[in-house]
Amino acid sequence: MSDTTPGIEGSVDHETAFTPILEAMKQVRSQQGEILTKPFLDLCKMILPVLDKFGTSLSPVKSDVGGNINRLSIVYESNPTKFNFLHSVVQPEIEAKTAKSSSSCTNALLWLTRAMDFLIAVFQNMLDHPEWGMSQVCSSAYSKTLKKWHNWLASSSFMVVMKLAPDRKKFVEVIGRGNEDLNIQMKEFCTRFSPFLRENHKFLVRVGMDNL
């Protein structure tokens, strides 16, 4: 099959890094509208390859996201039926009053959600400020989201590594794969992913975990 023939081979070249992520979003909610654990965690995993394209500048975020996904996945896999819904994974900790432990799944959900807030802010900055370089894009997103939760040392380290952000034009070429619809898909990602994060925050506020 040639590159111009419709089909799997022909469509791959026209996908952006967001295409499979947007498709996966359709599976995240149950018929009743609740966030499903495995589809949500799988969706977050699909974002990790996008982080790779930032090089070392976002390696701390990737490491943190990967670790938190893994912690939540271990509990889910211990009883997929019991922990089918995302917030049910942390309910036993809340009832046992162990949710505030630094090694808890509740803490993992909190920081996974915060990291995703940061990424949404990164892509929103790219949409809103086409004249900004990636270092400014990332630094601004960090100031809006993660910075207030980090101590001085962590914040200083983060600001240093973000100076290693890739050239914007090259980054866009890599994640866009030559597709003119990149900005459309990027905006759709921000619009459709944000409600999951807001729902997580509301839950975490309700159980007294969103201000740690």
mmCIF file of C-alpha atoms in Angstrom:
data_model
loop_
_atom_site.group_PDB
_atom_site.id
_atom_site.type_symbol
_atom_site.label_atom_id
_atom_site.label_comp_id
_atom_site.label_asym_id
_atom_site.label_seq_id
_atom_site.Cartn_x
_atom_site.Cartn_y
_atom_site.Cartn_z
ATOM 1 C CA MET A 1 0.000 0.000 0.000
ATOM 2 C CA SER A 2 1.396 3.398 -0.974
ATOM 3 C CA ASP A 3 1.715 6.337 1.400
ATOM 4 C CA THR A 4 -1.162 8.108 -0.298
ATOM 5 C CA THR A 5 -3.581 5.205 -0.052
ATOM 6 C CA PRO A 6 -6.126 5.518 2.753
ATOM 7 C CA GLY A 7 -5.642 2.975 5.496
ATOM 8 C CA ILE A 8 -3.357 2.200 8.380
ATOM 9 C CA GLU A 9 -0.102 2.766 6.545
ATOM 10 C CA GLY A 10 -1.335 5.943 4.934
ATOM 11 C CA SER A 11 -2.814 7.430 8.094
ATOM 12 C CA VAL A 12 0.186 7.013 10.396
ATOM 13 C CA ASP A 13 2.115 9.846 8.762
ATOM 14 C CA HIS A 14 -0.801 12.187 9.340
ATOM 15 C CA GLU A 15 -1.083 11.525 13.051
ATOM 16 C CA THR A 16 0.320 13.810 15.704
ATOM 17 C CA ALA A 17 1.554 12.658 19.113
ATOM 18 C CA PHE A 18 -1.912 13.535 20.410
ATOM 19 C CA THR A 19 -3.922 11.384 17.974
ATOM 20 C CA PRO A 20 -3.769 8.091 19.926
ATOM 21 C CA ILE A 21 -4.157 9.962 23.223
ATOM 22 C CA LEU A 22 -7.382 11.602 22.060
ATOM 23 C CA GLU A 23 -8.685 8.232 20.932
ATOM 24 C CA ALA A 24 -7.865 6.657 24.303
ATOM 25 C CA MET A 25 -9.763 9.399 26.140
ATOM 26 C CA LYS A 26 -13.020 7.921 24.865
ATOM 27 C CA GLN A 27 -12.522 4.918 27.153
ATOM 28 C CA VAL A 28 -11.746 6.736 30.412
ATOM 29 C CA ARG A 29 -15.289 7.130 31.767
ATOM 30 C CA SER A 30 -17.789 4.431 32.628
ATOM 31 C CA GLN A 31 -21.322 4.579 31.234
ATOM 32 C CA GLN A 32 -22.271 6.296 34.501
ATOM 33 C CA GLY A 33 -19.555 8.913 33.961
ATOM 34 C CA GLU A 34 -17.060 7.765 36.591
ATOM 35 C CA ILE A 35 -13.320 7.761 35.885
ATOM 36 C CA LEU A 36 -12.112 4.206 35.295
ATOM 37 C CA THR A 37 -8.765 3.344 36.869
ATOM 38 C CA LYS A 38 -6.975 1.394 34.160
ATOM 39 C CA PRO A 39 -8.041 3.573 31.193
ATOM 40 C CA PHE A 40 -7.045 6.714 33.101
ATOM 41 C CA LEU A 41 -3.625 5.331 34.075
ATOM 42 C CA ASP A 42 -3.107 3.982 30.553
ATOM 43 C CA LEU A 43 -3.926 7.437 29.213
ATOM 44 C CA CYS A 44 -1.317 9.000 31.489
ATOM 45 C CA LYS A 45 1.215 6.398 30.323
ATOM 46 C CA MET A 46 0.564 7.426 26.725
ATOM 47 C CA ILE A 47 1.688 10.954 27.597
ATOM 48 C CA LEU A 48 5.132 9.750 28.743
ATOM 49 C CA PRO A 49 6.507 9.437 25.165
ATOM 50 C CA VAL A 50 5.549 13.084 24.608
ATOM 51 C CA LEU A 51 7.620 14.003 27.661
ATOM 52 C CA ASP A 52 10.561 12.175 26.084
ATOM 53 C CA LYS A 53 10.520 14.754 23.288
ATOM 54 C CA PHE A 54 11.384 17.467 25.817
ATOM 55 C CA GLY A 55 14.724 15.738 26.449
ATOM 56 C CA THR A 56 16.282 16.161 29.891
ATOM 57 C CA SER A 57 14.329 19.347 30.633
ATOM 58 C CA LEU A 58 11.276 17.438 31.848
ATOM 59 C CA SER A 59 12.988 14.257 33.031
ATOM 60 C CA PRO A 60 12.020 14.998 36.687
ATOM 61 C CA VAL A 61 8.367 15.211 35.658
ATOM 62 C CA LYS A 62 8.538 11.998 33.649
ATOM 63 C CA SER A 63 10.163 10.140 36.524
ATOM 64 C CA ASP A 64 7.565 11.407 38.985
ATOM 65 C CA VAL A 65 4.644 10.609 36.679
ATOM 66 C CA GLY A 66 5.940 7.118 35.941
ATOM 67 C CA GLY A 67 6.449 6.328 39.620
ATOM 68 C CA ASN A 68 2.991 7.510 40.606
ATOM 69 C CA ILE A 69 1.317 5.584 37.784
ATOM 70 C CA ASN A 70 3.170 2.464 38.899
ATOM 71 C CA ARG A 71 2.130 2.884 42.545
ATOM 72 C CA LEU A 72 -1.541 3.229 41.602
ATOM 73 C CA SER A 73 -1.325 0.382 39.090
ATOM 74 C CA ILE A 74 0.009 -2.065 41.693
ATOM 75 C CA VAL A 75 -3.013 -1.493 43.929
ATOM 76 C CA TYR A 76 -5.440 -1.650 40.995
ATOM 77 C CA GLU A 77 -3.968 -4.933 39.757
ATOM 78 C CA SER A 78 -4.304 -6.462 43.230
ATOM 79 C CA ASN A 79 -8.086 -6.372 42.785
ATOM 80 C CA PRO A 80 -9.295 -4.932 39.445
ATOM 81 C CA THR A 81 -12.952 -5.407 40.322
ATOM 82 C CA LYS A 82 -12.743 -3.657 43.682
ATOM 83 C CA PHE A 83 -10.582 -0.848 42.301
ATOM 84 C CA ASN A 84 -12.308 -0.424 38.954
ATOM 85 C CA PHE A 85 -12.993 3.266 39.612
ATOM 86 C CA LEU A 86 -10.008 5.567 40.100
ATOM 87 C CA HIS A 87 -11.023 7.129 43.389
ATOM 88 C CA SER A 88 -11.841 3.730 44.892
ATOM 89 C CA VAL A 89 -8.117 2.913 44.754
ATOM 90 C CA VAL A 90 -7.389 5.418 47.505
ATOM 91 C CA GLN A 91 -10.582 4.940 49.543
ATOM 92 C CA PRO A 92 -9.066 2.282 51.880
ATOM 93 C CA GLU A 93 -6.247 4.696 52.790
ATOM 94 C CA ILE A 94 -8.705 7.475 53.527
ATOM 95 C CA GLU A 95 -10.737 5.192 55.784
ATOM 96 C CA ALA A 96 -7.568 3.949 57.515
ATOM 97 C CA LYS A 97 -6.295 7.559 57.847
ATOM 98 C CA THR A 98 -3.036 6.678 56.052
ATOM 99 C CA ALA A 99 -3.745 8.830 52.997
ATOM 100 C CA LYS A 100 -1.289 11.557 54.012
ATOM 101 C CA SER A 101 1.678 9.184 54.025
ATOM 102 C CA SER A 102 4.280 10.168 51.409
ATOM 103 C CA SER A 103 4.169 6.596 50.064
ATOM 104 C CA SER A 104 0.378 6.388 49.836
ATOM 105 C CA CYS A 105 -1.630 5.931 46.653
ATOM 106 C CA THR A 106 -3.578 9.037 47.602
ATOM 107 C CA ASN A 107 -0.340 11.002 47.497
ATOM 108 C CA ALA A 108 0.469 9.375 44.150
ATOM 109 C CA LEU A 109 -2.895 10.457 42.737
ATOM 110 C CA LEU A 110 -2.341 13.976 44.070
ATOM 111 C CA TRP A 111 1.074 14.398 42.448
ATOM 112 C CA LEU A 112 0.067 12.644 39.237
ATOM 113 C CA THR A 113 -2.799 15.114 38.913
ATOM 114 C CA ARG A 114 -0.509 18.062 39.652
ATOM 115 C CA ALA A 115 2.014 16.892 37.057
ATOM 116 C CA MET A 116 -0.759 16.641 34.478
ATOM 117 C CA ASP A 117 -1.893 20.167 35.439
ATOM 118 C CA PHE A 118 1.623 21.297 34.570
ATOM 119 C CA LEU A 119 1.538 19.573 31.185
ATOM 120 C CA ILE A 120 -1.827 21.089 30.346
ATOM 121 C CA ALA A 121 -0.339 24.491 31.191
ATOM 122 C CA VAL A 122 2.664 23.765 28.939
ATOM 123 C CA PHE A 123 0.501 22.970 25.932
ATOM 124 C CA GLN A 124 -1.882 25.821 26.654
ATOM 125 C CA ASN A 125 1.087 28.201 26.734
ATOM 126 C CA MET A 126 2.192 26.882 23.351
ATOM 127 C CA LEU A 127 -1.253 27.661 21.961
ATOM 128 C CA ASP A 128 -1.514 31.076 23.586
ATOM 129 C CA HIS A 129 2.066 32.246 23.012
ATOM 130 C CA PRO A 130 3.404 31.080 19.634
ATOM 131 C CA GLU A 131 6.277 33.550 19.974
ATOM 132 C CA TRP A 132 7.657 31.960 23.165
ATOM 133 C CA GLY A 133 10.579 29.566 23.223
ATOM 134 C CA MET A 134 10.072 26.218 24.973
ATOM 135 C CA SER A 135 12.075 27.282 28.013
ATOM 136 C CA GLN A 136 9.695 30.194 28.606
ATOM 137 C CA VAL A 137 6.700 27.974 27.857
ATOM 138 C CA CYS A 138 7.774 25.455 30.498
ATOM 139 C CA SER A 139 8.914 28.005 33.093
ATOM 140 C CA SER A 140 5.618 29.870 32.905
ATOM 141 C CA ALA A 141 3.649 26.620 33.193
ATOM 142 C CA TYR A 142 5.725 25.621 36.208
ATOM 143 C CA SER A 143 5.070 28.960 37.937
ATOM 144 C CA LYS A 144 1.319 28.519 37.405
ATOM 145 C CA THR A 145 1.146 24.965 38.701
ATOM 146 C CA LEU A 146 3.878 23.000 40.485
ATOM 147 C CA LYS A 147 6.011 25.798 41.877
ATOM 148 C CA LYS A 148 3.754 26.614 44.832
ATOM 149 C CA TRP A 149 4.000 23.002 46.018
ATOM 150 C CA HIS A 150 7.808 22.763 45.818
ATOM 151 C CA ASN A 151 10.344 23.907 48.392
ATOM 152 C CA TRP A 152 13.103 26.338 47.418
ATOM 153 C CA LEU A 153 15.618 23.631 46.507
ATOM 154 C CA ALA A 154 13.215 21.659 44.329
ATOM 155 C CA SER A 155 11.978 24.837 42.661
ATOM 156 C CA SER A 156 15.515 26.060 41.928
ATOM 157 C CA SER A 157 16.504 22.688 40.467
ATOM 158 C CA PHE A 158 13.403 22.594 38.326
ATOM 159 C CA MET A 159 14.028 26.051 36.906
ATOM 160 C CA VAL A 160 17.576 25.042 35.974
ATOM 161 C CA VAL A 161 16.615 21.890 34.056
ATOM 162 C CA MET A 162 13.861 23.715 32.182
ATOM 163 C CA LYS A 163 16.518 25.888 30.593
ATOM 164 C CA LEU A 164 17.459 22.707 28.702
ATOM 165 C CA ALA A 165 14.104 22.681 26.912
ATOM 166 C CA PRO A 166 14.365 21.840 23.191
ATOM 167 C CA ASP A 167 14.129 24.261 20.317
ATOM 168 C CA ARG A 168 10.452 24.988 19.786
ATOM 169 C CA LYS A 169 10.458 24.474 16.029
ATOM 170 C CA LYS A 170 12.140 21.074 16.340
ATOM 171 C CA PHE A 171 9.817 20.047 19.166
ATOM 172 C CA VAL A 172 6.745 20.967 17.110
ATOM 173 C CA GLU A 173 8.091 19.008 14.139
ATOM 174 C CA VAL A 174 8.586 15.916 16.289
ATOM 175 C CA ILE A 175 5.215 15.879 18.039
ATOM 176 C CA GLY A 176 3.292 17.231 15.041
ATOM 177 C CA ARG A 177 4.855 14.865 12.506
ATOM 178 C CA GLY A 178 4.179 17.403 9.792
ATOM 179 C CA ASN A 179 0.458 17.545 10.518
ATOM 180 C CA GLU A 180 -1.120 20.979 10.170
ATOM 181 C CA ASP A 181 -3.776 19.913 12.690
ATOM 182 C CA LEU A 182 -1.294 19.825 15.589
ATOM 183 C CA ASN A 183 -2.691 22.944 17.294
ATOM 184 C CA ILE A 184 -6.249 21.684 16.857
ATOM 185 C CA GLN A 185 -5.393 18.370 18.486
ATOM 186 C CA MET A 186 -3.322 20.044 21.189
ATOM 187 C CA LYS A 187 -6.261 22.286 22.087
ATOM 188 C CA GLU A 188 -8.615 19.304 22.054
ATOM 189 C CA PHE A 189 -6.264 17.455 24.407
ATOM 190 C CA CYS A 190 -6.252 20.370 26.872
ATOM 191 C CA THR A 191 -10.025 20.761 26.664
ATOM 192 C CA ARG A 192 -10.877 17.090 27.078
ATOM 193 C CA PHE A 193 -8.216 16.090 29.607
ATOM 194 C CA SER A 194 -8.726 19.000 32.019
ATOM 195 C CA PRO A 195 -12.121 17.777 33.338
ATOM 196 C CA PHE A 196 -10.526 14.553 34.627
ATOM 197 C CA LEU A 197 -8.000 16.615 36.567
ATOM 198 C CA ARG A 198 -10.633 18.964 37.962
ATOM 199 C CA GLU A 199 -12.618 15.957 39.139
ATOM 200 C CA ASN A 200 -9.530 14.540 40.859
ATOM 201 C CA HIS A 201 -8.905 17.869 42.588
ATOM 202 C CA LYS A 202 -12.501 18.082 43.812
ATOM 203 C CA PHE A 203 -12.210 14.584 45.250
ATOM 204 C CA LEU A 204 -8.860 15.341 46.889
ATOM 205 C CA VAL A 205 -10.234 18.569 48.401
ATOM 206 C CA ARG A 206 -13.187 16.641 49.770
ATOM 207 C CA VAL A 207 -10.894 14.194 51.579
ATOM 208 C CA GLY A 208 -8.520 16.910 52.762
ATOM 209 C CA MET A 209 -5.607 15.972 50.507
ATOM 210 C CA ASP A 210 -5.325 18.795 47.960
ATOM 211 C CA ASN A 211 -3.231 21.209 50.028
ATOM 212 C CA LEU A 212 -0.230 19.043 50.920
#
